[in-house]
XYZ file of N, CA and C in Angstrom:
240
model
N -11.952 -3.936 -12.488
C -11.372 -4.147 -11.546
C -10.157 -2.844 -11.182
N -9.688 -3.159 -9.956
C -8.531 -2.592 -9.614
C -7.361 -3.241 -9.764
N -5.837 -2.653 -9.700
C -5.529 -3.440 -10.554
C -4.087 -2.597 -9.760
N -3.323 -3.700 -9.368
C -1.605 -2.948 -9.066
C -0.982 -3.716 -9.697
N -0.397 -2.533 -10.119
C 1.401 -3.098 -11.645
C 2.011 -2.913 -10.639
N 3.527 -3.679 -10.500
C 4.528 -3.278 -10.029
C 5.562 -3.033 -11.093
N 6.223 -1.233 -10.761
C 7.019 -0.868 -11.927
C 8.549 -1.096 -10.989
N 8.735 -1.035 -9.963
C 10.220 -1.887 -10.487
C 10.638 -2.757 -8.959
N 11.636 -3.970 -8.667
C 12.344 -4.473 -7.655
C 13.586 -4.257 -7.184
N 13.719 -3.481 -6.453
C 14.894 -3.161 -5.654
C 15.605 -4.038 -4.473
N 16.652 -4.801 -4.896
C 17.286 -4.585 -3.241
C 17.764 -3.311 -2.763
N 17.799 -3.551 -1.195
C 18.208 -1.822 -1.340
C 19.468 -2.664 -0.217
N 20.523 -1.255 -0.223
C 21.817 -1.445 0.114
C 22.206 -2.420 1.852
N 21.079 -2.126 2.815
C 21.484 -2.974 3.704
C 21.092 -4.496 3.063
N 20.991 -5.319 2.259
C 20.690 -6.601 2.071
C 19.821 -7.508 3.068
N 18.807 -6.686 3.608
C 17.938 -7.360 4.087
C 16.669 -7.341 4.378
N 16.724 -6.413 2.696
C 15.071 -5.875 2.738
C 15.331 -5.471 0.782
N 13.466 -5.336 0.638
C 13.595 -5.166 -0.797
C 12.959 -4.134 -1.098
N 12.950 -3.151 -1.827
C 11.981 -2.317 -1.717
C 10.789 -2.587 -3.511
N 9.974 -1.990 -3.236
C 8.867 -2.063 -4.427
C 7.960 -1.191 -4.508
N 8.391 -0.811 -6.404
C 7.500 0.573 -6.471
C 6.575 -0.343 -7.100
N 5.050 0.673 -6.586
C 4.016 0.449 -7.207
C 2.591 1.150 -7.518
N 1.491 1.148 -8.305
C 0.847 1.502 -8.668
C -0.425 0.836 -9.160
N -1.599 1.393 -8.264
C -2.596 1.114 -8.079
C -3.505 1.838 -8.388
N -4.789 1.023 -9.134
C -5.667 1.642 -9.785
C -6.576 1.234 -10.147
N -7.392 2.707 -9.354
C -8.830 1.979 -9.037
C -10.649 2.379 -9.668
N -10.962 1.305 -10.189
C -11.718 1.476 -11.271
C -12.334 1.865 -10.872
N -13.438 2.403 -9.556
C -14.901 2.943 -9.280
C -14.046 4.955 -9.566
N -13.464 5.096 -9.248
C -12.994 6.336 -8.991
C -11.966 6.706 -10.442
N -11.824 5.056 -11.138
C -10.147 6.164 -12.019
C -9.208 6.650 -11.595
N -8.859 6.500 -10.105
C -7.631 7.032 -9.490
C -6.845 6.468 -9.508
N -5.189 6.688 -9.565
C -4.019 5.819 -9.802
C -3.559 6.591 -8.108
N -3.016 5.628 -7.436
C -2.370 6.213 -6.591
C -0.755 5.000 -6.255
N 0.648 5.929 -6.443
C 1.370 5.409 -6.468
C 2.789 5.218 -5.004
N 3.110 3.955 -5.203
C 4.013 4.272 -4.044
C 5.446 3.591 -4.253
N 5.605 2.523 -2.891
C 6.658 2.383 -2.713
C 6.933 1.318 -1.032
N 7.298 0.854 -1.061
C 7.053 -0.310 0.368
C 8.807 -1.221 0.214
N 8.927 -1.663 1.753
C 10.204 -1.645 1.699
C 9.517 -3.387 3.051
N 9.958 -4.350 2.040
C 10.208 -5.546 2.699
C 10.724 -6.470 3.279
N 10.640 -7.629 4.034
C 12.085 -8.411 3.971
C 12.099 -9.890 2.825
N 13.871 -9.817 3.067
C 13.890 -11.034 2.628
C 12.740 -11.965 2.334
N 12.161 -12.340 3.097
C 11.494 -13.218 3.143
C 10.161 -13.255 2.478
N 9.839 -11.826 3.286
C 8.294 -11.856 2.061
C 8.649 -12.126 0.357
N 9.366 -11.285 -0.058
C 10.080 -11.344 -1.332
C 9.986 -12.776 -1.749
N 11.096 -13.656 -1.165
C 11.046 -14.820 -1.391
C 9.684 -15.582 -1.687
N 8.555 -15.526 -0.587
C 7.414 -16.464 -0.634
C 6.625 -15.234 -1.312
N 6.840 -14.059 -1.985
C 6.252 -13.412 -3.607
C 7.052 -14.431 -5.027
N 8.133 -14.229 -4.987
C 8.348 -15.272 -5.988
C 8.105 -16.452 -6.335
N 7.902 -17.108 -5.364
C 6.973 -18.399 -4.848
C 5.347 -18.520 -5.693
N 4.909 -17.145 -5.788
C 3.188 -17.428 -6.070
C 3.656 -16.777 -7.278
N 4.232 -16.306 -8.491
C 4.426 -16.362 -9.695
C 4.334 -17.433 -10.523
N 3.630 -16.948 -11.470
C 3.161 -17.969 -12.609
C 4.065 -18.053 -13.916
N 3.798 -19.384 -14.954
C 4.661 -18.810 -16.236
C 3.924 -17.371 -16.288
N 2.438 -17.421 -16.923
C 1.571 -16.031 -17.112
C 2.077 -14.852 -16.589
N 1.932 -14.935 -15.597
C 1.739 -13.671 -14.580
C 3.486 -13.485 -13.174
N 4.507 -13.375 -13.844
C 5.586 -13.219 -12.958
C 6.049 -12.714 -11.937
N 4.470 -12.002 -11.379
C 4.366 -10.653 -10.440
C 3.557 -11.023 -9.568
N 2.390 -12.085 -9.564
C 1.151 -12.569 -8.814
C 1.683 -11.950 -7.938
N 2.367 -12.703 -6.665
C 2.903 -12.624 -5.945
C 3.314 -11.338 -4.911
N 4.015 -10.230 -5.557
C 4.259 -9.369 -5.750
C 3.215 -8.456 -5.191
N 1.993 -8.315 -6.417
C 0.969 -7.665 -6.376
C 0.135 -8.226 -4.781
N 0.016 -9.258 -4.896
C -0.541 -9.731 -2.949
C 0.237 -9.882 -2.159
N 1.308 -9.095 -2.224
C 2.239 -8.119 -1.312
C 1.921 -6.761 -1.083
N 1.863 -6.400 -1.721
C 1.822 -5.321 -2.017
C 0.161 -4.909 -1.888
N -0.546 -5.267 -2.176
C -2.379 -4.926 -1.428
C -2.221 -5.756 -0.570
N -1.368 -6.707 0.411
C -1.401 -7.261 1.698
C -1.103 -6.258 2.491
N 0.013 -5.584 2.088
C 0.798 -4.229 3.630
C -0.161 -2.948 3.052
N -0.815 -3.101 1.982
C -1.571 -1.584 1.719
C -2.740 -2.230 2.885
N -3.603 -3.333 3.064
C -4.975 -3.253 3.631
C -4.426 -3.555 5.167
N -3.246 -3.596 5.951
C -2.625 -3.534 7.091
C -1.933 -2.439 6.988
N -1.945 -1.739 6.357
C -1.993 -0.439 6.370
C -2.679 0.730 7.114
N -3.702 0.191 6.363
C -5.066 0.919 6.736
C -5.820 0.767 7.537
N -5.891 -0.692 8.227
C -6.200 -0.938 8.747
C -5.813 -0.256 10.420
N -4.577 -0.338 10.725
C -3.689 0.060 11.626
C -4.232 1.525 11.215
N -4.700 2.487 10.685
C -5.149 4.032 10.600
C -6.456 3.998 11.224
N -7.424 3.024 10.869
C -8.846 2.692 10.790
C -8.441 2.345 12.876
N -7.581 1.278 12.940
C -7.767 1.535 14.374
C -7.527 2.106 15.421
N -6.761 3.211 14.991
C -6.282 4.543 15.312
C -6.969 5.572 15.408
N -7.970 5.637 14.269
C -8.898 6.592 14.730
C -10.524 5.838 15.961
N -9.980 4.925 16.340
C -11.155 4.411 16.740
C -11.551 4.593 18.366
């Protein structure tokens, strides 16, 4: 299974966005990709709503995966 680990969640100084630092591990190749994304406060609020007692970062991982998928789609659209 591919795994996204959340390293840090830090509010930005502009008070309207939050930076999420993450590492994604791909099981098939055993590659790791690390990075960060800036999300809106609405995005981060929604992510906290998806947290569970056993997985407090469930929503954050889903948010990172969604943002990465959107970015890859944009790259694919530009190449077509």
